[in-house]
Short mmCIF file of C-alpha atoms (C1' of nucleotides) in Angstrom, two decimals:
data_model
loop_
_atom_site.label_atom_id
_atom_site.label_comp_id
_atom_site.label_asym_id
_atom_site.label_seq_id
_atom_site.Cartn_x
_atom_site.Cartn_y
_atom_site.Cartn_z
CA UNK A 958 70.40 132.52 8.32
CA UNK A 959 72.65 130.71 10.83
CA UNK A 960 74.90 128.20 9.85
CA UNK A 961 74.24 124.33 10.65
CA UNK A 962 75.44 123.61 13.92
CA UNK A 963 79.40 122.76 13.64
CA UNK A 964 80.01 118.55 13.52
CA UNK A 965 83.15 118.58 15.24
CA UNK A 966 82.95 117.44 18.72
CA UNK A 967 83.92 114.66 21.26
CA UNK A 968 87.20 112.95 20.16
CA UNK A 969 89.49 112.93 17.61
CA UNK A 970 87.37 110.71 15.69
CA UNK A 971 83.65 111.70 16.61
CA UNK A 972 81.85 108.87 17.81
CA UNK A 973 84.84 106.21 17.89
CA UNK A 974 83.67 103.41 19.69
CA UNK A 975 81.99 104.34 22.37
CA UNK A 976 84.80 104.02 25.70
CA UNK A 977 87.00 102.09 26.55
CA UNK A 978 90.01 100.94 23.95
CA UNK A 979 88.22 98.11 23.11
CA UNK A 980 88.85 96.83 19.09
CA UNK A 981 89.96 100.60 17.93
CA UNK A 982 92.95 100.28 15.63
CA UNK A 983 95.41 103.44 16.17
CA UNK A 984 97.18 105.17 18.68
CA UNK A 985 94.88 104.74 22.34
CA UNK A 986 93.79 108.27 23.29
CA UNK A 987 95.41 110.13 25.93
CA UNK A 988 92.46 111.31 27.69
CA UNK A 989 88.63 112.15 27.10
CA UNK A 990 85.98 115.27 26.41
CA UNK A 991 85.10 113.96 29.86
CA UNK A 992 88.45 114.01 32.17
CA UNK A 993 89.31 117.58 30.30
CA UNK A 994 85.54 118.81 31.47
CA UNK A 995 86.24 117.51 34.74
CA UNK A 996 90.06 119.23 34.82
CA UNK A 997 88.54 122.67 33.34
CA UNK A 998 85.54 122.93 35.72
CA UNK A 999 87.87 122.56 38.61
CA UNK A 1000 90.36 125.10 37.61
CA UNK A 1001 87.87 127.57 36.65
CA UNK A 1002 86.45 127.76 39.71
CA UNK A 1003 89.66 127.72 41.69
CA UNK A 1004 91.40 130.30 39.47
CA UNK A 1005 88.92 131.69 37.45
CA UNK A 1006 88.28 131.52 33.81
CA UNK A 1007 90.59 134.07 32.31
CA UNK A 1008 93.26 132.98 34.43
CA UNK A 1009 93.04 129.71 33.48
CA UNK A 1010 94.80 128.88 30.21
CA UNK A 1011 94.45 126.24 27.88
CA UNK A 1012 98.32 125.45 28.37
CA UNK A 1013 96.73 124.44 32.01
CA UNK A 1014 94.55 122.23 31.23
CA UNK A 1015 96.30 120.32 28.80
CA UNK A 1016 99.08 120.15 31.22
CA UNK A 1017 96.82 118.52 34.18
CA UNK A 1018 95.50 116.36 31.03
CA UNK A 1019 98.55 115.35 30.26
CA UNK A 1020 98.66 115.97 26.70
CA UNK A 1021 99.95 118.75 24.64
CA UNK A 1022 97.93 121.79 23.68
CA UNK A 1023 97.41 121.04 20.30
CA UNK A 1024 95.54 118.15 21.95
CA UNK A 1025 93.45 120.11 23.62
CA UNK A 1026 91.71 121.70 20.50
CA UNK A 1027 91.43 118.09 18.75
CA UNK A 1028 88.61 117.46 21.88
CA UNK A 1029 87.31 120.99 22.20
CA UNK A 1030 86.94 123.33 19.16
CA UNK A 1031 87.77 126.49 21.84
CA UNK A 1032 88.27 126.85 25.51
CA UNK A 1033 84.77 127.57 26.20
CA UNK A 1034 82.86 124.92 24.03
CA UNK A 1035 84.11 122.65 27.35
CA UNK A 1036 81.23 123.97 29.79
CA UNK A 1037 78.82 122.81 26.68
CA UNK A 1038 79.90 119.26 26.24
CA UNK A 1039 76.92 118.13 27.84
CA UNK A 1040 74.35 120.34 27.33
CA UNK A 1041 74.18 119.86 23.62
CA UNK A 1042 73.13 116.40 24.82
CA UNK A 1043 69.89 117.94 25.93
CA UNK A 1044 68.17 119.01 22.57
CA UNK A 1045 68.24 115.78 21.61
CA UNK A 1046 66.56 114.20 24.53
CA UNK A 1047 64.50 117.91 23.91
CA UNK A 1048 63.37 116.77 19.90
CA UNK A 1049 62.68 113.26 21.00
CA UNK A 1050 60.32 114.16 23.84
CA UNK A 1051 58.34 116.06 21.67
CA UNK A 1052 58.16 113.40 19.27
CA UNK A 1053 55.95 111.73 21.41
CA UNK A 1054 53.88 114.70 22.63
CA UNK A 1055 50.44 113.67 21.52
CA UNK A 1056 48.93 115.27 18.67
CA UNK A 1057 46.20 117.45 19.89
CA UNK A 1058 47.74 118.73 22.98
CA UNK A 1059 48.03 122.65 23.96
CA UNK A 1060 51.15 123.60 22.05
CA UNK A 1061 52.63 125.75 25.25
CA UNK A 1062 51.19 123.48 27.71
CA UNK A 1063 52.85 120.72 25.94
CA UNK A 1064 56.50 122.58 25.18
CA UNK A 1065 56.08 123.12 29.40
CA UNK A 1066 55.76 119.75 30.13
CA UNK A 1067 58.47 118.29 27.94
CA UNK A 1068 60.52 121.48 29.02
CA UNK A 1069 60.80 120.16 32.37
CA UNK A 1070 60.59 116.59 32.34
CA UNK A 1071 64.00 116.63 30.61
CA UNK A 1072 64.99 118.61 33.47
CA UNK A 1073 65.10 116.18 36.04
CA UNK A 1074 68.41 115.83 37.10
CA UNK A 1075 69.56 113.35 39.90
CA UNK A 1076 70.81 114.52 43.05
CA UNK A 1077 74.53 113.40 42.40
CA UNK A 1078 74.60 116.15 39.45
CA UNK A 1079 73.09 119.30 41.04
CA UNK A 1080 76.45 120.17 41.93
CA UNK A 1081 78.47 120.12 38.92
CA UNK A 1082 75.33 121.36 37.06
CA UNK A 1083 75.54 124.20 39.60
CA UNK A 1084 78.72 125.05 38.87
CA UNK A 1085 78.18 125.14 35.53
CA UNK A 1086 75.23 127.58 35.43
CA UNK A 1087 77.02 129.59 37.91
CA UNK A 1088 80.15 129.70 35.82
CA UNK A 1089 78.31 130.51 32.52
CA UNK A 1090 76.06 133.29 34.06
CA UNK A 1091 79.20 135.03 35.49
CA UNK A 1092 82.12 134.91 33.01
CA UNK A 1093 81.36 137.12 30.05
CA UNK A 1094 83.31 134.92 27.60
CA UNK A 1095 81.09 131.75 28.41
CA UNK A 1096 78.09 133.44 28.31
CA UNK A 1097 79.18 134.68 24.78
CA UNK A 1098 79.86 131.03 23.48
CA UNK A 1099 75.96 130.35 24.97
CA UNK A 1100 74.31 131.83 21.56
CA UNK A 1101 75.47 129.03 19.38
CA UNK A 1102 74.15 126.56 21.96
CA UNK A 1103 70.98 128.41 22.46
CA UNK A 1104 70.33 128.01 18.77
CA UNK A 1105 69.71 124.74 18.52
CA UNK A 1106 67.68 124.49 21.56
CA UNK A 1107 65.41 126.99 20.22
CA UNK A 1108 65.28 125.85 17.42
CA UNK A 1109 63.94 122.08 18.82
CA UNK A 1110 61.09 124.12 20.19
CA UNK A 1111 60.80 126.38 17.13
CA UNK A 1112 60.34 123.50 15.07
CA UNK A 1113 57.56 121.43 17.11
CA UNK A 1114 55.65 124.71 17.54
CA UNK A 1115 55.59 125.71 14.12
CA UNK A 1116 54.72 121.62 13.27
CA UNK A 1117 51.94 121.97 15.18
CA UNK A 1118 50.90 125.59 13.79
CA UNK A 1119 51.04 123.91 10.34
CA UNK A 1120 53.91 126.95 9.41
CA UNK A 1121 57.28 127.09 8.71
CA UNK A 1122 60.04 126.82 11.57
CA UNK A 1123 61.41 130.53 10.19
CA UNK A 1124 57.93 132.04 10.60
CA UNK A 1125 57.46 134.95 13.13
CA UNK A 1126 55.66 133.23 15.74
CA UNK A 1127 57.32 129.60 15.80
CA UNK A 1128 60.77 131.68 16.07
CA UNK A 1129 59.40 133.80 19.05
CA UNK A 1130 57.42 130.92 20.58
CA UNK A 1131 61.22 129.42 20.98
CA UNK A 1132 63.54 131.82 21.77
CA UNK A 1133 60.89 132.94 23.85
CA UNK A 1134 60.55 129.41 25.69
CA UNK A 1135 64.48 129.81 26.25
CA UNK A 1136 64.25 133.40 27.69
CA UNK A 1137 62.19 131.86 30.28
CA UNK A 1138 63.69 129.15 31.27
CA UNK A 1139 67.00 130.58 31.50
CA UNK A 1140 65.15 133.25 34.13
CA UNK A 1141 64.31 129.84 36.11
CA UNK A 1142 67.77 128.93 36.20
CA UNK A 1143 69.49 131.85 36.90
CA UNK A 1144 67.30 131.87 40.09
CA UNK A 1145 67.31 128.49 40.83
CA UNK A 1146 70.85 128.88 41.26
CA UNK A 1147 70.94 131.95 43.37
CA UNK A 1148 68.29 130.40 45.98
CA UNK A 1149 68.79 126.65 46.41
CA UNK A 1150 65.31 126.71 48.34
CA UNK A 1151 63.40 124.56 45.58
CA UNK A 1152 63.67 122.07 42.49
CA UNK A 1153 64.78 123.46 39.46
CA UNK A 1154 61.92 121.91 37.95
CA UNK A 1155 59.55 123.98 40.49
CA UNK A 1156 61.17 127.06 39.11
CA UNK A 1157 60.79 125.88 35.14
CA UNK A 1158 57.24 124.84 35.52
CA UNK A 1159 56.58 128.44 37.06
CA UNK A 1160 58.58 130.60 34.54
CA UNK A 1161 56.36 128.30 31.87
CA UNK A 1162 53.40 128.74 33.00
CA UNK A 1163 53.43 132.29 33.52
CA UNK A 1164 54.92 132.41 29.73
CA UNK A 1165 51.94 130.33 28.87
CA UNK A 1166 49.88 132.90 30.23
CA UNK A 1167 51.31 135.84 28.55
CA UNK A 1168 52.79 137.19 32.22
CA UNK A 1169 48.79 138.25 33.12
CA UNK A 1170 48.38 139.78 36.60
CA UNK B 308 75.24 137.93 39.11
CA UNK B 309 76.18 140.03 35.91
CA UNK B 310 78.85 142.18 35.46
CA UNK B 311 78.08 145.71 35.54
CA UNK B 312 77.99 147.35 31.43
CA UNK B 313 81.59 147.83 31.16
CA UNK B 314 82.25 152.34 30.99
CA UNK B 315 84.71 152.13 28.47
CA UNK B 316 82.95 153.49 24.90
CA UNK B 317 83.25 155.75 22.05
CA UNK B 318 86.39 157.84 22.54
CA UNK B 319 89.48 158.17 24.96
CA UNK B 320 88.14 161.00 26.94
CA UNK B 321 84.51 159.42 27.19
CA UNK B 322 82.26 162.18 26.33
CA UNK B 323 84.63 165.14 25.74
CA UNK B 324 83.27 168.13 23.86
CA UNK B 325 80.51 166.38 22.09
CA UNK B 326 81.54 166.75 18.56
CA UNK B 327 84.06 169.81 16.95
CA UNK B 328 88.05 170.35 17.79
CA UNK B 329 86.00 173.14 19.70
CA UNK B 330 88.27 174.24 22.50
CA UNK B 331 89.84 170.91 23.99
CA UNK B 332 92.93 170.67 25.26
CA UNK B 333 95.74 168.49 23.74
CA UNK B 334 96.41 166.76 20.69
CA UNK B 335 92.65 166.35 18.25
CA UNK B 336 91.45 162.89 17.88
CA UNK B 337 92.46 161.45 14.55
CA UNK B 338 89.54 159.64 14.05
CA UNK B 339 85.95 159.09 15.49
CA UNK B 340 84.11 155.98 16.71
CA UNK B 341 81.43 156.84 14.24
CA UNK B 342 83.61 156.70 11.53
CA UNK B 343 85.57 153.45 12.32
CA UNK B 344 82.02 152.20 12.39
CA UNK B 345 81.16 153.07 9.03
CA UNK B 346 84.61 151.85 8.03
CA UNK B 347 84.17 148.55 9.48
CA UNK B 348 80.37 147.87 8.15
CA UNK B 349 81.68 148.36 4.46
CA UNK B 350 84.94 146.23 5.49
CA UNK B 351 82.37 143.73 7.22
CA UNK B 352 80.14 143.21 4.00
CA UNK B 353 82.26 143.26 1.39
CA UNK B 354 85.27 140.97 2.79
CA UNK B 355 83.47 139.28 5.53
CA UNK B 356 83.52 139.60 9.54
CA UNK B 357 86.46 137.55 10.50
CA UNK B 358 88.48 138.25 7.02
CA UNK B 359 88.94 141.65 8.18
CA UNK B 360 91.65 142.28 10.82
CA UNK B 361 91.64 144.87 13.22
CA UNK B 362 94.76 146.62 11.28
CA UNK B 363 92.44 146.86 7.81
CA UNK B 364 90.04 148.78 9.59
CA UNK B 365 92.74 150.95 11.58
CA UNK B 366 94.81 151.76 8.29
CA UNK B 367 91.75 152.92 6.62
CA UNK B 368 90.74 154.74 9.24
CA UNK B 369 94.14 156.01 9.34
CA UNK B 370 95.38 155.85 12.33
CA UNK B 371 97.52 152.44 14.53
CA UNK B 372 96.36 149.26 15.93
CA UNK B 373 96.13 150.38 18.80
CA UNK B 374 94.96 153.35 18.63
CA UNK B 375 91.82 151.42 17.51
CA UNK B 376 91.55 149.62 20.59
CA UNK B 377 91.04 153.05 22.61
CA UNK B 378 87.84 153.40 20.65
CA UNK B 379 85.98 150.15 20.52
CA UNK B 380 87.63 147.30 23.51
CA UNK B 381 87.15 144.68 20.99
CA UNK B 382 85.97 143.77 16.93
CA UNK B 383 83.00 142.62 17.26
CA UNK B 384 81.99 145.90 19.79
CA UNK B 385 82.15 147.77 16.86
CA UNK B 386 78.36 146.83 15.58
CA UNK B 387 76.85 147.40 19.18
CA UNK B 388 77.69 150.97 19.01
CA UNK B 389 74.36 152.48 18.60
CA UNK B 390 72.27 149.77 19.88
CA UNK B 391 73.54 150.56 23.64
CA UNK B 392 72.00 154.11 23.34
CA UNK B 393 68.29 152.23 22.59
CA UNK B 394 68.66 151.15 26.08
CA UNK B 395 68.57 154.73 27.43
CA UNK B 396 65.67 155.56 25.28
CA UNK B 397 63.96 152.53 26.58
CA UNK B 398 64.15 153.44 30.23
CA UNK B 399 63.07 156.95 29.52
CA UNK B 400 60.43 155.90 27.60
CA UNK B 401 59.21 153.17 30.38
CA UNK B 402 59.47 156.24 33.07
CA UNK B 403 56.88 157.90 30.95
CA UNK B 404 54.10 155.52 31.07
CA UNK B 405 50.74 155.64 32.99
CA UNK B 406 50.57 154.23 36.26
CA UNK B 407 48.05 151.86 36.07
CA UNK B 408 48.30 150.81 32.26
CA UNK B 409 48.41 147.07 31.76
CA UNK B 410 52.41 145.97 31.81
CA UNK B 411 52.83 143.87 28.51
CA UNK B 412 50.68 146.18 26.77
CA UNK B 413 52.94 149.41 28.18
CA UNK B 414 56.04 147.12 27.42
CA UNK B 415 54.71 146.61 23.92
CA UNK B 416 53.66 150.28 23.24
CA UNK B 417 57.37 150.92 24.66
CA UNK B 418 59.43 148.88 22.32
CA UNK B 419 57.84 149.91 19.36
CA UNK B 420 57.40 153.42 19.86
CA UNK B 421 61.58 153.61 20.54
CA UNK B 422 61.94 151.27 16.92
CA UNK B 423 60.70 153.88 15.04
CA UNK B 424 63.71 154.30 12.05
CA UNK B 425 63.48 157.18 9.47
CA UNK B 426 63.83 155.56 5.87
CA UNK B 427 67.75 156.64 5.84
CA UNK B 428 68.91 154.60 8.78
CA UNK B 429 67.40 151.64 7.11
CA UNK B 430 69.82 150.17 4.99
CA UNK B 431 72.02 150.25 7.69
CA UNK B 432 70.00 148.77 9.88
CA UNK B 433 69.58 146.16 8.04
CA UNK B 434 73.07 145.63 7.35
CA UNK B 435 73.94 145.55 10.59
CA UNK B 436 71.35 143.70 12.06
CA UNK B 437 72.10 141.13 8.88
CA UNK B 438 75.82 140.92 10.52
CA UNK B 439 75.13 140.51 13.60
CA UNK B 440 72.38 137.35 12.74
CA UNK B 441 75.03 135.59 10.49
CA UNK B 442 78.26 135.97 12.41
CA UNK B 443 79.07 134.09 15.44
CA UNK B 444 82.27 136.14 16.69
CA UNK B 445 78.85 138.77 16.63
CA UNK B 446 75.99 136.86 17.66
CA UNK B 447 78.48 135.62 20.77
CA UNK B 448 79.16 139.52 21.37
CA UNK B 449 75.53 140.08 21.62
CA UNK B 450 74.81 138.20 24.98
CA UNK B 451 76.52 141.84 26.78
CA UNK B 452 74.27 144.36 25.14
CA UNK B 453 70.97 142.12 25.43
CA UNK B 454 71.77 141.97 29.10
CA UNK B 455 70.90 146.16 29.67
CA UNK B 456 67.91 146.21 27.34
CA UNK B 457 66.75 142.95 29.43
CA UNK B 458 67.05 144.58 32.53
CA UNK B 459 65.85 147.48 31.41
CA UNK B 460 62.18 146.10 30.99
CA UNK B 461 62.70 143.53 33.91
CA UNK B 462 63.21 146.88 36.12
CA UNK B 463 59.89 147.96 34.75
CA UNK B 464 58.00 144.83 35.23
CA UNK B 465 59.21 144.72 38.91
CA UNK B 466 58.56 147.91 39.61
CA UNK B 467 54.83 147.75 38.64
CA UNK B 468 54.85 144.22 40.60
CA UNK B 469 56.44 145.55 43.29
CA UNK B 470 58.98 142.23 43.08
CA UNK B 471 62.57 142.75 42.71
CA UNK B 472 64.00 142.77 39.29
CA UNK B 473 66.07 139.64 40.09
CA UNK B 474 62.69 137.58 40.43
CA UNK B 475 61.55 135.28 38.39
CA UNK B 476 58.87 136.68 36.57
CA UNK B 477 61.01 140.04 36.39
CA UNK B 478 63.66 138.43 34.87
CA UNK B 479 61.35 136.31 32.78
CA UNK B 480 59.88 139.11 31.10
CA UNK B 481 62.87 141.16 30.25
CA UNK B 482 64.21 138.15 28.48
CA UNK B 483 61.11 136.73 26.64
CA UNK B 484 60.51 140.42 25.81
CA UNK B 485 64.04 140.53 23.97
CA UNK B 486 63.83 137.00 22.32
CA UNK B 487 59.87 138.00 20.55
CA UNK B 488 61.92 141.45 19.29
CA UNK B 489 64.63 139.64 18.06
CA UNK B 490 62.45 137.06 16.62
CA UNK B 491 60.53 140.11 14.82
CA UNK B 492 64.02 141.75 13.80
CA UNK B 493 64.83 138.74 12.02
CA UNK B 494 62.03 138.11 9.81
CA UNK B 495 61.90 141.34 9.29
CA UNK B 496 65.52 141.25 7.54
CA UNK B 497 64.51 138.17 5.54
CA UNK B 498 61.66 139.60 4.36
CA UNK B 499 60.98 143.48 4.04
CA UNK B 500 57.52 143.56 2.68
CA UNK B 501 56.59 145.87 6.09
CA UNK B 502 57.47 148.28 8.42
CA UNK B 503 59.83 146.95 11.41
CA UNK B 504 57.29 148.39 13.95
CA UNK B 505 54.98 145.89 13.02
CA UNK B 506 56.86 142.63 13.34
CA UNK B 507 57.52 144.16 16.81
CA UNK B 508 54.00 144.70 17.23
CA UNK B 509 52.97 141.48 16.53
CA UNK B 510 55.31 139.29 18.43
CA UNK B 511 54.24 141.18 21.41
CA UNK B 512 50.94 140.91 21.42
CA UNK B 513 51.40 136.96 21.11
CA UNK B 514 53.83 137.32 23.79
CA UNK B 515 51.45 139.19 25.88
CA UNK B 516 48.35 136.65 24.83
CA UNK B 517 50.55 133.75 26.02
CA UNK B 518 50.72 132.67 22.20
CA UNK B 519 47.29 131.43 22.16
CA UNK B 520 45.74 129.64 19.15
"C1'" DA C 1266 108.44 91.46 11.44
"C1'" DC C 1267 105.62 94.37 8.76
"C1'" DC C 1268 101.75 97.44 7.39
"C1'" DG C 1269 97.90 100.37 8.03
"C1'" DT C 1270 95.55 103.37 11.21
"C1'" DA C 1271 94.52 106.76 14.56
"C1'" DA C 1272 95.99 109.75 17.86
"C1'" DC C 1273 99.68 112.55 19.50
"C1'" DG C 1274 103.60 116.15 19.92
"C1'" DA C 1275 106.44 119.78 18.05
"C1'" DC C 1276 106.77 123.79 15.46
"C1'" DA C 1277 105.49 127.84 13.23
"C1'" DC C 1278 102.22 131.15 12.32
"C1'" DT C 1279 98.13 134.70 12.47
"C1'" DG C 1280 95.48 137.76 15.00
"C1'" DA C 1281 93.09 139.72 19.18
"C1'" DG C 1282 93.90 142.24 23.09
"C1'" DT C 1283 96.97 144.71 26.80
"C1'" DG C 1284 100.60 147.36 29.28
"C1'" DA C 1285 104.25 150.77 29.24
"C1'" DC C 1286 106.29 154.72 27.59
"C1'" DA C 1287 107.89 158.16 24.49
"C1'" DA C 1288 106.45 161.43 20.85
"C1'" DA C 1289 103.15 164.52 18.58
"C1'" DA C 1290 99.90 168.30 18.55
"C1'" DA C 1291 97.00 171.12 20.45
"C1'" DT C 1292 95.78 175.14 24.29
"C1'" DC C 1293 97.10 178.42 27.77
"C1'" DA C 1294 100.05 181.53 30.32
"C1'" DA C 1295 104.02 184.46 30.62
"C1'" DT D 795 107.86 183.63 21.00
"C1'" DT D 796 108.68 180.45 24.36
"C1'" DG D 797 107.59 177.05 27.72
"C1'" DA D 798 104.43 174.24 30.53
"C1'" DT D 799 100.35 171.45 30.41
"C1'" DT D 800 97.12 168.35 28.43
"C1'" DT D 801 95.33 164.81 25.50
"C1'" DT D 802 95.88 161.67 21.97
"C1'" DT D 803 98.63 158.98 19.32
"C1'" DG D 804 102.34 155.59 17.79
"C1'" DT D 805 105.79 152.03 18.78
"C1'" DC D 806 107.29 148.12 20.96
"C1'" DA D 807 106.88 144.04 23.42
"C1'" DC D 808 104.16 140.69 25.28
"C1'" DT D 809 100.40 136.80 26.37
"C1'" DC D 810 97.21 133.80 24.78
"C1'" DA D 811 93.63 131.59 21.57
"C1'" DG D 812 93.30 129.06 17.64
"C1'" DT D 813 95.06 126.73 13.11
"C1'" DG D 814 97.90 124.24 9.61
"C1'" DT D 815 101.60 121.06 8.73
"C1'" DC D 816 104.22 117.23 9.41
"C1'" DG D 817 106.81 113.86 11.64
"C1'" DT D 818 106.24 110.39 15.50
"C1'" DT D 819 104.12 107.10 18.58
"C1'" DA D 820 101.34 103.18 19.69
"C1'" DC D 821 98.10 100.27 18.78
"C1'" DG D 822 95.68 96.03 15.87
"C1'" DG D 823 95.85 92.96 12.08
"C1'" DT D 824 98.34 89.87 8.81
#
DNA sequence: ACCGTAACGACACTGAGTGACAAAAATCAA
DNA sequence: TTGATTTTTGTCACTCAGTGTCGTTACGGT
């Protein structure tokens, strides 16, 4: 139904060695997934977006254009370098969800202990989520990244309903689990008042309790 | 927080004379969006989404490039031409339920009762729906439309809450509300061995029973 | 010094989307 | 019939995202 999530990410050569330009063998790399994330986020929130070109970035980079698109597959993949990060921290908590736990009590808790985030990133992470939820062109590129989020949940749920990822409930069980916790976020960011944990484990539980009263 | 829907649609004049050369004013149309959307479904299926260019579909259609661009404001707006008007149906639909009825059994009742498609619209249905599941220019376009019919059931679910739509559990509805349709739209394109209506039906009712068991 | 390797830059190209403006094709009034 | 008005269309020129190709640069190893 959808295809397998694309391979190419990172670097030129995914998964080089690590950092640093310790024992590689070609050319040293001119800069990192990281610096451009760093350069991009910046300008997007200076100039916008749209009025940011790649041409801009690479030049603040300091590499050509062409460079560019060897790190990041499209100018808004950048704002999803690290989340992507997430579903696989996501699949291995629920690896060690024990068996006979509630299935939605148990997606809640792994949903937000993977969510703790230290105070020194609330503000990029901010930034982020604010930037996605405003720009129509990010929150385009989001599907693809949803996807295999979903899909992590998708496929404990439907483990532990002994059915098939693909089924009907298992699928709405984790795009519904997404819905949710996007509706946490989304608020979280417009009133700083609380943890964004406070707001997951809300959204989550009301989920869990098919939004009764 | 979200941009409001975006005016532009079907023709130049939006919403001229309905249908008929019947008494406008200056030069006829040379096309219609309805038939640049037929076009580009056939185009779609039998070459592929991003195989066909904008000019295939305007030279069939007969008329320039640009000229296509005053009907739809991109490609991939092309397959969300219908689905907008759902959204209308929706909120007239919501305005129409009893006061005190439970609200994820009147959302349920809602949503299915507007999915009801005669046996002809089927196949396209299905076609398009098909497109839009296996096409990530499509599924990126998507993010726009799912953001009315969202807020179309968040508005109801605050208003019978007597919260603000921008809430949490507002917002948390309208979304998880979308992702258990979607959820049911998809298996129901992978396998047809039943009615739309009651793939819809079902995921809502585990929505609305916190999918228990 | 030389070779292999990996990243980079330069160039050319397709295609989406936009702005500006002149030309076409209709209606309406004289 | 002619001319003014109105609406849509076509043409042209442009920006920018994204891709393919190929030569070049800068390393490490021998």
């Amino acid at each position: 139904m959808q295809a397998v999530n694309t391979p190419r990410r990172a670097g030129p050569a995914a998964v080089p060695f690590a950092a640093g330009t310790g024992g590689r063998r070609g050319r040293p790399r001119g800069t990192s997934a990281r610096e451009i994330e760093v350069i991009s986020l910046r300008l997007f929130t200076e100039r916008g977006f749209d009025e940011t070109t790649v041409e801009d970035i690479a030049s603040e980079a300091g590499v050509s254009r062409r460079t560019f698109f060897r790190y990041f597959e499209s100018k808004s993949e950048i704002l999803w370098y690290q989340f992507d990060d997430e579903v696989t921290q996501l699949r291995a908590a629920f690896d060690r969800v024990p068996a006979r736990a509630d299935v939605m009590t148990a997606i809640r808790e792994v949903v937000v202990s993977v969510n703790h985030y230290g105070p020194e990133d609330v503000a990029e992470l901010r930034a982020r989520i604010n930037l996605i939820g405003s720009v129509p062109a990010l929150q385009a590129s989001a599907t693809q990244h949803y996807d295999a989020w979903e899909r992590a949940v998708s496929d404990f749920a439907a483990q532990r309903r002994g059915e098939a990822a693909d089924e009907l409930i298992p699928l709405a069980i984790g795009r519904s689990t997404l819905a949710a916790c996007r509706a946490a976020f989304d608020v979280w960011v417009r009133r700083g008042d609380a943890e964004l944990t406070v707001y997951l484990d809300a959204a989550l539980t009301a989920l869990g309790g098919g939004f009764a009263g």
